[in-house]
CSV table of C-alpha atoms and ligand atoms in Angstrom, one decimal:
chain,number,residue,atom,x,y,z
A,562,MET,CA,32.6,-55.5,-208.0
A,563,LYS,CA,30.0,-57.6,-209.8
A,564,PHE,CA,26.5,-58.0,-208.3
A,565,ALA,CA,27.0,-61.6,-206.9
A,566,THR,CA,30.1,-60.4,-205.1
A,567,LYS,CA,28.4,-57.3,-203.8
A,568,VAL,CA,25.5,-59.1,-202.2
A,569,ILE,CA,28.0,-61.0,-200.1
A,570,HIS,CA,30.7,-58.4,-199.4
A,571,ALA,CA,29.7,-54.8,-200.2
A,572,GLY,CA,29.5,-52.7,-197.0
A,573,ILE,CA,30.0,-55.8,-194.8
A,574,GLU,CA,33.0,-56.3,-192.6
A,575,PRO,CA,33.5,-58.8,-189.8
A,576,ASP,CA,32.4,-57.3,-186.5
A,577,VAL,CA,35.3,-55.4,-185.0
A,578,SER,CA,34.5,-56.4,-181.4
A,579,SER,CA,34.3,-60.2,-182.0
A,580,GLY,CA,35.3,-61.1,-185.5
A,581,ALA,CA,31.7,-62.4,-186.1
A,582,ILE,CA,31.4,-62.9,-189.9
A,583,MET,CA,27.7,-62.2,-189.8
A,584,THR,CA,26.6,-58.7,-188.8
A,585,PRO,CA,25.4,-58.9,-185.2
A,586,ILE,CA,22.0,-57.8,-184.2
A,587,PHE,CA,22.6,-54.8,-182.0
A,588,GLN,CA,19.5,-55.0,-179.9
A,589,THR,CA,20.0,-51.9,-177.9
A,590,SER,CA,18.2,-48.6,-177.5
A,591,THR,CA,21.2,-46.5,-176.3
A,592,TYR,CA,25.0,-46.4,-176.2
A,593,VAL,CA,27.3,-45.5,-173.3
A,594,GLN,CA,29.3,-42.3,-173.8
A,595,ASP,CA,32.8,-41.8,-172.5
A,596,ALA,CA,32.1,-38.2,-171.5
A,597,PRO,CA,29.1,-36.0,-172.5
A,598,GLY,CA,29.1,-35.9,-176.3
A,599,VAL,CA,32.1,-38.2,-176.5
A,600,HIS,CA,31.0,-41.5,-178.1
A,601,LYS,CA,31.7,-44.0,-180.9
A,602,GLY,CA,29.2,-42.4,-183.4
A,603,PHE,CA,26.2,-43.9,-181.8
A,604,GLU,CA,24.0,-42.0,-179.3
A,605,TYR,CA,20.4,-43.4,-179.5
A,606,ALA,CA,19.1,-46.2,-181.6
A,607,ARG,CA,16.4,-44.3,-183.4
A,608,THR,CA,19.2,-42.1,-184.8
A,609,GLN,CA,21.8,-44.8,-185.5
A,610,ASN,CA,22.2,-48.5,-185.1
A,611,PRO,CA,25.2,-50.5,-186.3
A,612,THR,CA,23.1,-53.4,-187.8
A,613,ARG,CA,21.1,-50.8,-189.7
A,614,ASN,CA,24.2,-48.9,-190.8
A,615,VAL,CA,25.6,-52.1,-192.5
A,616,LEU,CA,22.3,-52.7,-194.3
A,617,GLN,CA,22.1,-49.1,-195.4
A,618,ASN,CA,25.7,-49.3,-196.9
A,619,GLN,CA,24.9,-52.6,-198.5
A,620,LEU,CA,21.7,-51.2,-200.2
A,621,ALA,CA,23.5,-48.1,-201.4
A,622,ALA,CA,26.1,-50.4,-203.0
A,623,LEU,CA,23.5,-52.6,-204.7
A,624,GLU,CA,21.7,-49.7,-206.2
A,625,ASN,CA,24.9,-48.0,-207.3
A,626,GLY,CA,24.0,-45.1,-205.0
A,627,ASP,CA,25.9,-43.4,-202.2
A,628,TYR,CA,23.4,-43.3,-199.3
A,629,GLY,CA,20.9,-45.9,-198.1
A,630,ILE,CA,18.2,-44.9,-195.6
A,631,CYS,CA,16.1,-47.7,-194.0
A,632,PHE,CA,12.6,-47.6,-192.7
A,633,ALA,CA,10.1,-49.8,-190.9
A,634,SER,CA,8.2,-50.6,-194.1
A,635,GLY,CA,8.1,-49.6,-197.8
A,636,LEU,CA,5.2,-47.2,-197.0
A,637,ALA,CA,7.2,-45.6,-194.2
A,638,ALA,CA,9.9,-45.0,-196.8
A,639,THR,CA,7.3,-43.4,-199.1
A,640,ASP,CA,6.1,-41.4,-196.1
A,641,ALA,CA,9.6,-39.9,-195.5
A,642,ILE,CA,10.0,-39.1,-199.2
A,643,MET,CA,6.7,-37.2,-199.3
A,644,LYS,CA,7.6,-35.3,-196.1
A,645,MET,CA,10.4,-33.6,-198.1
A,646,PHE,CA,7.7,-31.6,-199.8
A,647,LYS,CA,5.2,-29.0,-198.6
A,648,SER,CA,1.7,-27.9,-199.1
A,649,GLY,CA,1.1,-26.8,-202.7
A,650,ASP,CA,3.8,-29.0,-204.2
A,651,GLU,CA,2.7,-31.4,-206.9
A,652,VAL,CA,3.7,-34.9,-207.7
A,653,ILE,CA,3.0,-36.8,-210.9
A,654,SER,CA,2.7,-40.5,-210.5
A,655,CYS,CA,2.0,-43.3,-212.9
A,656,ASN,CA,-1.6,-44.4,-212.8
A,657,ASP,CA,-1.0,-48.1,-212.4
A,658,LEU,CA,0.7,-48.5,-209.0
A,659,TYR,CA,0.8,-50.2,-205.7
A,660,GLY,CA,-2.6,-49.6,-203.9
A,661,GLY,CA,-1.0,-48.6,-200.6
A,662,THR,CA,1.1,-45.9,-202.4
A,663,TYR,CA,-2.1,-44.6,-204.1
A,664,ARG,CA,-3.7,-44.5,-200.6
A,665,ILE,CA,-0.9,-42.7,-198.8
A,666,PHE,CA,-0.7,-40.1,-201.6
A,667,ASN,CA,-4.4,-39.3,-201.8
A,668,ARG,CA,-5.7,-39.9,-198.3
A,669,VAL,CA,-2.7,-39.0,-196.2
A,670,PHE,CA,-0.6,-36.4,-198.0
A,671,GLY,CA,-3.6,-35.0,-200.0
A,672,LYS,CA,-4.9,-33.8,-196.6
A,673,PHE,CA,-1.8,-31.8,-196.1
A,674,GLY,CA,-2.1,-30.0,-199.4
A,675,LEU,CA,0.2,-32.0,-201.7
A,676,LYS,CA,-1.3,-32.5,-205.1
A,677,PHE,CA,-1.1,-35.7,-207.0
A,678,SER,CA,-1.9,-36.5,-210.6
A,679,PHE,CA,-2.0,-40.0,-211.9
A,680,VAL,CA,-1.1,-40.4,-215.6
A,681,ASP,CA,-0.5,-43.1,-218.1
A,682,MET,CA,3.3,-43.0,-218.5
A,683,SER,CA,3.5,-45.1,-221.6
A,684,GLU,CA,3.4,-41.7,-223.5
A,685,MET,CA,5.7,-38.9,-222.4
A,686,LYS,CA,3.1,-36.3,-223.6
A,687,ASN,CA,0.8,-37.3,-220.8
A,688,ILE,CA,3.6,-36.4,-218.3
A,689,GLU,CA,4.4,-33.2,-220.1
A,690,ALA,CA,0.8,-32.2,-220.0
A,691,ALA,CA,0.7,-32.7,-216.2
A,692,ILE,CA,3.8,-30.8,-215.3
A,693,THR,CA,3.2,-27.3,-213.8
A,694,SER,CA,5.6,-24.8,-212.1
A,695,ASN,CA,4.7,-26.5,-208.8
A,696,THR,CA,5.7,-30.0,-209.9
A,697,LYS,CA,8.5,-31.3,-207.6
A,698,LEU,CA,8.6,-35.0,-208.2
A,699,ILE,CA,7.7,-37.7,-210.8
A,700,TRP,CA,7.0,-41.1,-209.2
A,701,ILE,CA,7.5,-44.1,-211.3
A,702,GLU,CA,6.7,-47.7,-210.6
A,703,THR,CA,8.2,-50.1,-213.2
A,704,PRO,CA,7.3,-52.8,-213.9
A,705,THR,CA,3.9,-51.7,-212.5
A,706,ASN,CA,1.7,-53.6,-210.1
A,707,PRO,CA,-0.3,-55.6,-211.1
A,708,MET,CA,-0.4,-54.9,-214.9
A,709,LEU,CA,3.4,-55.3,-215.5
A,710,ASN,CA,3.6,-52.3,-217.7
A,711,LEU,CA,6.9,-50.6,-218.0
A,712,VAL,CA,7.9,-46.9,-217.8
A,713,ASP,CA,10.9,-45.8,-219.8
A,714,ILE,CA,13.1,-44.4,-217.0
A,715,VAL,CA,15.6,-42.7,-219.4
A,716,GLU,CA,12.8,-40.9,-221.2
A,717,VAL,CA,11.1,-39.7,-218.0
A,718,VAL,CA,14.5,-38.5,-216.5
A,719,ALA,CA,15.2,-36.5,-219.7
A,720,LEU,CA,11.9,-34.8,-219.4
A,721,ALA,CA,12.2,-34.2,-215.7
A,722,LYS,CA,15.8,-32.8,-215.9
A,723,LYS,CA,14.6,-30.2,-218.4
A,724,GLN,CA,12.0,-29.0,-215.9
A,725,GLY,CA,14.2,-29.3,-212.7
A,726,VAL,CA,11.9,-32.1,-211.3
A,727,LEU,CA,13.1,-35.0,-209.2
A,728,VAL,CA,12.5,-38.6,-210.3
A,729,CYS,CA,11.8,-41.4,-207.9
A,730,VAL,CA,11.5,-45.0,-208.9
A,731,ASP,CA,9.8,-47.7,-206.9
A,732,ASN,CA,12.2,-50.6,-207.7
A,733,THR,CA,10.4,-53.2,-205.6
A,734,PHE,CA,9.3,-55.5,-208.5
A,735,ALA,CA,12.6,-55.5,-210.4
A,736,SER,CA,15.1,-55.4,-207.4
A,737,PRO,CA,18.5,-53.9,-208.0
A,738,TYR,CA,19.6,-57.2,-209.5
A,739,LEU,CA,17.5,-56.6,-212.6
A,740,GLN,CA,17.4,-52.8,-212.7
A,741,THR,CA,19.4,-49.9,-211.2
A,742,PRO,CA,17.4,-46.7,-211.8
A,743,LEU,CA,20.1,-44.3,-210.4
A,744,ASP,CA,22.3,-45.4,-213.3
A,745,LEU,CA,19.6,-44.3,-215.6
A,746,GLY,CA,19.5,-40.8,-214.0
A,747,ALA,CA,16.8,-41.2,-211.4
A,748,ASP,CA,17.3,-39.2,-208.2
A,749,ILE,CA,15.7,-41.6,-205.7
A,750,VAL,CA,15.1,-45.3,-205.5
A,751,ILE,CA,12.6,-46.8,-203.1
A,752,HIS,CA,12.0,-50.4,-202.1
A,753,SER,CA,9.6,-52.4,-200.2
A,754,ALA,CA,12.4,-54.6,-198.9
A,755,THR,CA,9.6,-56.8,-197.6
A,756,LYS,CA,9.5,-58.3,-201.1
A,757,TYR,CA,12.5,-59.5,-203.1
A,758,LEU,CA,15.3,-58.0,-200.9
A,759,GLY,CA,14.1,-59.9,-197.8
A,760,GLY,CA,12.8,-62.7,-200.0
A,761,HIS,CA,11.5,-65.0,-197.4
A,762,SER,CA,8.1,-63.5,-196.4
A,763,ASP,CA,9.3,-63.0,-192.8
A,764,VAL,CA,9.8,-59.3,-192.4
A,765,ILE,CA,8.4,-55.9,-193.2
A,766,HIS,CA,11.0,-53.3,-194.2
A,767,GLY,CA,11.6,-50.3,-196.5
A,768,ALA,CA,14.5,-48.5,-198.0
A,769,VAL,CA,15.5,-45.5,-200.0
A,770,VAL,CA,18.8,-45.0,-201.9
A,771,VAL,CA,20.1,-41.7,-203.3
A,772,LYS,CA,23.4,-40.3,-204.7
A,773,ASP,CA,22.9,-36.7,-203.7
A,774,LYS,CA,24.2,-35.6,-200.3
A,775,ASN,CA,21.5,-33.0,-199.8
A,776,LEU,CA,18.7,-35.5,-200.5
A,777,ALA,CA,20.4,-38.0,-198.2
A,778,ASP,CA,20.8,-35.4,-195.3
A,779,GLU,CA,17.1,-34.5,-195.6
A,780,LEU,CA,16.0,-38.2,-195.6
A,781,TYR,CA,18.3,-39.1,-192.6
A,782,PHE,CA,16.8,-36.1,-190.8
A,783,LEU,CA,13.3,-37.4,-191.5
A,784,GLN,CA,14.2,-40.9,-190.6
A,785,ASN,CA,15.2,-39.6,-187.2
A,786,ALA,CA,12.7,-36.9,-186.8
A,787,SER,CA,9.6,-38.9,-187.8
A,788,GLY,CA,11.1,-42.1,-186.4
A,789,ALA,CA,9.7,-44.9,-188.6
A,790,VAL,CA,12.9,-46.9,-188.2
A,791,PRO,CA,13.3,-50.7,-188.6
A,792,GLY,CA,14.4,-52.8,-185.6
A,793,PRO,CA,17.9,-54.4,-185.8
A,794,GLN,CA,16.5,-57.9,-186.1
A,795,ASP,CA,14.6,-56.9,-189.2
A,796,CYS,CA,17.7,-55.3,-190.6
A,797,PHE,CA,19.5,-58.5,-190.0
A,798,LEU,CA,16.8,-60.5,-191.8
A,799,ILE,CA,17.1,-58.2,-194.8
A,800,LEU,CA,20.9,-58.5,-194.8
A,801,ARG,CA,20.5,-62.3,-194.7
A,802,GLY,CA,17.9,-62.3,-197.5
A,803,ILE,CA,20.0,-60.2,-199.8
A,804,LYS,CA,22.9,-62.7,-199.8
A,805,THR,CA,20.8,-65.0,-202.1
A,806,LEU,CA,19.0,-62.3,-204.1
A,807,HIS,CA,20.6,-63.0,-207.4
A,808,LEU,CA,20.1,-66.8,-207.1
A,809,ARG,CA,16.5,-66.5,-206.0
A,810,MET,CA,15.8,-63.9,-208.7
A,811,ASP,CA,17.4,-66.0,-211.5
A,812,ARG,CA,15.1,-68.9,-210.6
A,813,ALA,CA,12.0,-66.8,-210.2
A,814,CYS,CA,12.7,-65.2,-213.6
A,815,GLU,CA,13.2,-68.6,-215.2
A,816,ASN,CA,10.0,-70.0,-213.6
A,817,ALA,CA,8.0,-67.0,-214.5
A,818,ALA,CA,9.0,-67.2,-218.2
A,819,LYS,CA,7.8,-70.8,-218.3
A,820,ILE,CA,4.6,-70.1,-216.5
A,821,ALA,CA,3.8,-67.0,-218.7
A,822,ALA,CA,4.3,-69.2,-221.8
A,823,PHE,CA,2.0,-71.9,-220.4
A,824,LEU,CA,-0.7,-69.4,-219.5
A,825,GLU,CA,-0.6,-67.8,-222.9
A,826,GLY,CA,-1.4,-71.2,-224.4
A,827,HIS,CA,-4.2,-72.0,-222.1
A,828,ASP,CA,-7.7,-71.7,-223.6
A,829,ARG,CA,-9.4,-70.2,-220.5
A,830,VAL,CA,-6.9,-67.4,-220.4
A,831,GLU,CA,-7.7,-64.1,-222.1
A,832,LYS,CA,-4.4,-62.2,-221.7
A,833,VAL,CA,-1.1,-62.7,-220.0
A,834,ASN,CA,0.9,-59.7,-218.7
A,835,PHE,CA,4.6,-60.5,-218.5
A,836,PRO,CA,7.4,-58.3,-219.9
A,837,GLY,CA,9.3,-61.3,-221.1
A,838,LEU,CA,6.6,-62.3,-223.6
A,839,LYS,CA,6.9,-61.2,-227.2
A,840,SER,CA,3.3,-60.2,-227.0
A,841,HIS,CA,4.0,-57.6,-224.3
A,842,PRO,CA,3.7,-54.2,-225.9
A,843,GLN,CA,7.0,-53.1,-224.2
A,844,HIS,CA,9.0,-56.2,-224.6
A,845,GLU,CA,11.8,-54.3,-226.4
A,846,LEU,CA,12.0,-51.7,-223.6
A,847,ALA,CA,12.1,-54.5,-221.1
A,848,LYS,CA,15.0,-56.0,-222.8
A,849,ARG,CA,16.8,-52.6,-222.8
A,850,GLN,CA,15.9,-51.5,-219.3
A,851,MET,CA,16.0,-54.8,-217.3
A,852,LYS,CA,18.6,-57.5,-217.0
A,853,ASN,CA,15.8,-60.1,-217.0
A,854,PHE,CA,12.0,-60.0,-216.9
A,855,GLY,CA,11.2,-60.6,-213.2
A,856,GLY,CA,9.1,-63.1,-211.3
A,857,MET,CA,5.7,-61.4,-211.5
A,858,VAL,CA,3.0,-62.5,-213.9
A,859,SER,CA,-0.6,-61.4,-214.1
A,860,PHE,CA,-3.4,-62.7,-216.3
A,861,SER,CA,-7.1,-62.3,-217.0
A,862,LEU,CA,-9.7,-64.9,-217.9
A,863,LYS,CA,-12.0,-65.2,-220.9
A,864,GLU,CA,-14.9,-65.2,-218.5
A,865,ASP,CA,-14.2,-61.8,-216.8
A,866,SER,CA,-15.9,-62.2,-213.4
A,867,ILE,CA,-14.9,-62.3,-209.7
A,868,GLU,CA,-16.6,-65.8,-209.6
A,869,ALA,CA,-14.4,-67.2,-212.4
A,870,ALA,CA,-11.3,-65.7,-210.7
A,871,ASN,CA,-12.4,-67.2,-207.4
A,872,LYS,CA,-12.6,-70.7,-208.8
A,873,VAL,CA,-8.9,-70.5,-209.9
A,874,LEU,CA,-7.8,-68.8,-206.7
A,875,SER,CA,-9.4,-71.4,-204.5
A,876,ASN,CA,-8.2,-74.4,-206.4
A,877,THR,CA,-4.4,-74.0,-206.3
A,878,LYS,CA,-2.5,-76.1,-203.8
A,879,LEU,CA,1.1,-74.9,-204.2
A,880,PHE,CA,0.3,-71.2,-205.0
A,881,ALA,CA,-0.9,-69.8,-201.6
A,882,LEU,CA,-3.7,-67.2,-201.7
A,883,ALA,CA,-2.0,-64.2,-200.1
A,884,GLU,CA,-1.0,-60.6,-200.5
A,885,SER,CA,2.7,-59.7,-200.9
A,886,LEU,CA,5.2,-61.0,-203.3
A,887,GLY,CA,8.9,-61.7,-203.9
A,888,GLY,CA,9.3,-64.6,-201.5
A,889,VAL,CA,10.7,-68.1,-202.1
A,890,GLU,CA,7.2,-69.5,-202.2
A,891,SER,CA,4.7,-68.9,-205.0
A,892,LEU,CA,1.7,-66.7,-204.2
A,893,ILE,CA,-1.6,-66.1,-206.0
A,894,GLY,CA,-3.7,-63.0,-205.5
A,895,HIS,CA,-6.7,-61.1,-206.7
A,896,PRO,CA,-5.9,-57.4,-207.1
A,897,ALA,CA,-9.5,-56.3,-207.5
A,898,THR,CA,-10.4,-57.5,-204.0
A,899,MET,CA,-7.0,-57.7,-202.3
A,900,THR,CA,-4.0,-55.5,-203.0
A,901,HIS,CA,-6.0,-52.9,-205.1
A,902,ALA,CA,-9.3,-52.8,-203.1
A,903,SER,CA,-8.3,-49.3,-201.9
A,904,ILE,CA,-8.4,-48.0,-205.5
A,905,PRO,CA,-11.8,-46.8,-206.7
A,906,LEU,CA,-13.6,-49.1,-209.1
A,907,GLU,CA,-13.5,-46.6,-212.0
A,908,GLU,CA,-9.7,-45.9,-211.6
A,909,ARG,CA,-9.1,-49.6,-211.3
A,910,ARG,CA,-10.9,-50.6,-214.5
A,911,LYS,CA,-9.2,-47.8,-216.4
A,912,THR,CA,-5.8,-49.3,-215.7
A,913,GLY,CA,-6.9,-52.8,-216.8
A,914,VAL,CA,-7.3,-54.3,-213.3
A,915,LEU,CA,-10.3,-56.4,-214.4
A,916,ASP,CA,-12.5,-58.5,-212.1
A,917,SER,CA,-10.9,-61.7,-213.3
A,918,LEU,CA,-7.3,-60.4,-213.2
A,919,ILE,CA,-5.1,-62.8,-211.2
A,920,ARG,CA,-1.6,-61.9,-210.0
A,921,LEU,CA,1.1,-64.5,-209.5
A,922,SER,CA,4.3,-64.0,-207.5
A,923,ILE,CA,6.5,-66.8,-208.8
A,924,GLY,CA,8.7,-68.5,-206.3
A,925,ILE,CA,11.7,-70.8,-206.6
A,926,GLU,CA,10.0,-74.1,-206.6
A,927,ASP,CA,10.1,-76.5,-209.6
A,928,ALA,CA,8.4,-74.9,-212.6
A,929,ASP,CA,6.7,-78.2,-213.7
A,930,ASP,CA,5.0,-78.5,-210.3
A,931,LEU,CA,3.8,-74.9,-210.4
A,932,ILE,CA,2.4,-75.3,-214.0
A,933,GLU,CA,0.6,-78.5,-213.0
A,934,ASP,CA,-0.9,-76.7,-210.0
A,935,LEU,CA,-2.2,-73.8,-212.2
A,936,ASN,CA,-3.4,-76.2,-214.9
A,937,ILE,CA,-5.6,-78.1,-212.3
A,938,ALA,CA,-7.0,-74.8,-210.9
A,939,LEU,CA,-7.7,-73.4,-214.4
A,940,ASN,CA,-9.6,-76.6,-215.4
A,941,ALA,CA,-11.5,-76.9,-212.1
B,1825,PLP,C1,4.5,-53.9,-201.0
B,1825,PLP,C2,4.9,-52.7,-201.8
B,1825,PLP,C3,5.0,-51.4,-201.3
B,1825,PLP,C4,4.7,-51.1,-199.8
B,1825,PLP,O1,5.7,-51.7,-199.0
B,1825,PLP,P1,5.4,-52.3,-197.5
B,1825,PLP,O2,6.7,-52.9,-197.1
B,1825,PLP,O3,4.3,-53.2,-197.6
B,1825,PLP,O4,5.1,-51.1,-196.7
B,1825,PLP,C5,5.3,-50.4,-202.1
B,1825,PLP,N1,5.5,-50.6,-203.4
B,1825,PLP,C6,5.4,-51.8,-204.0
B,1825,PLP,C7,5.6,-52.0,-205.5
B,1825,PLP,C8,5.0,-52.9,-203.2
B,1825,PLP,O5,4.9,-54.1,-203.8
């Protein structure tokens, strides 16, 4: 089944009790049993919920995996993955990643004895140097947030397999429409479904997809045991959002390419980070690894100061100043003071998150209007 058919049909059947074509929102906490232990596969709604089941099957199909496990947020999904490990285990992560992921690694799981190293994954030798006999997982974000660097999933997987280390890919930025890491050999895919999967900035949600039954069993156990489950209404909203993922993503990619080209030609702009630009150092890898280049663009200004960035940030009218990404509307943000404020200054500068760096999440509006909005703000 091709992607556009999958988003409408995979894992989705009309409701057996009514024929409803849209998956009902099973807003219930428990299920009546015919006799003790005799039930229809549903006992208690932390453990199973029919709306959530449909979404889990749909997500597994989109990522070409076998098991989907949904959570109350992307970070709750990360939390569950980390709870598969124990004190003394080591995780190697890319050094340019979502601020909240960095925070939960260091400040939550660090306390329980998990060890994290953050490396520049553009060179495999950096990963090789960080691997020890205690390394259990390599965590990849690609494209990265907010620098839009890529990590070569195939290369990392080859290295990890030799060492018996699991590979997890945060696929939030690309979405399964542009990239399916399990097909490239990754063991675990994680999403903040809050972003492109939901797509309408109206729900917080997270998901994990795997192929391996043992990994799935462990994650289902943690989903139930720790209990950070999404409500059925939120699952419904993600199911609804996914139906147009390919259409929204196509438009976002098209708009982002036009906006990146515009920014690259603007005389106040120092550097534009977008995998679709020929000037992007990993443009060839992007063409190989992704179906298209995504809807995220970041750029720095010639005058590298928070004040210069603020002038742009406060003068757009269509681009709303807000955290998050992946919705139908365009957003503008300032990583240094917003999404990445939890990363220490030194770490932040090392990865290129400069004071003037501005991040754009490109929506599905008309590209000409978006460019005009940015042009006015840049010339303000
Ligand atoms: C937003 C985000 C997360 C966290 O997800 P929440 O749904 O906000 O908990 C993780 N990774 C990336 C890349 C994100 O953009």
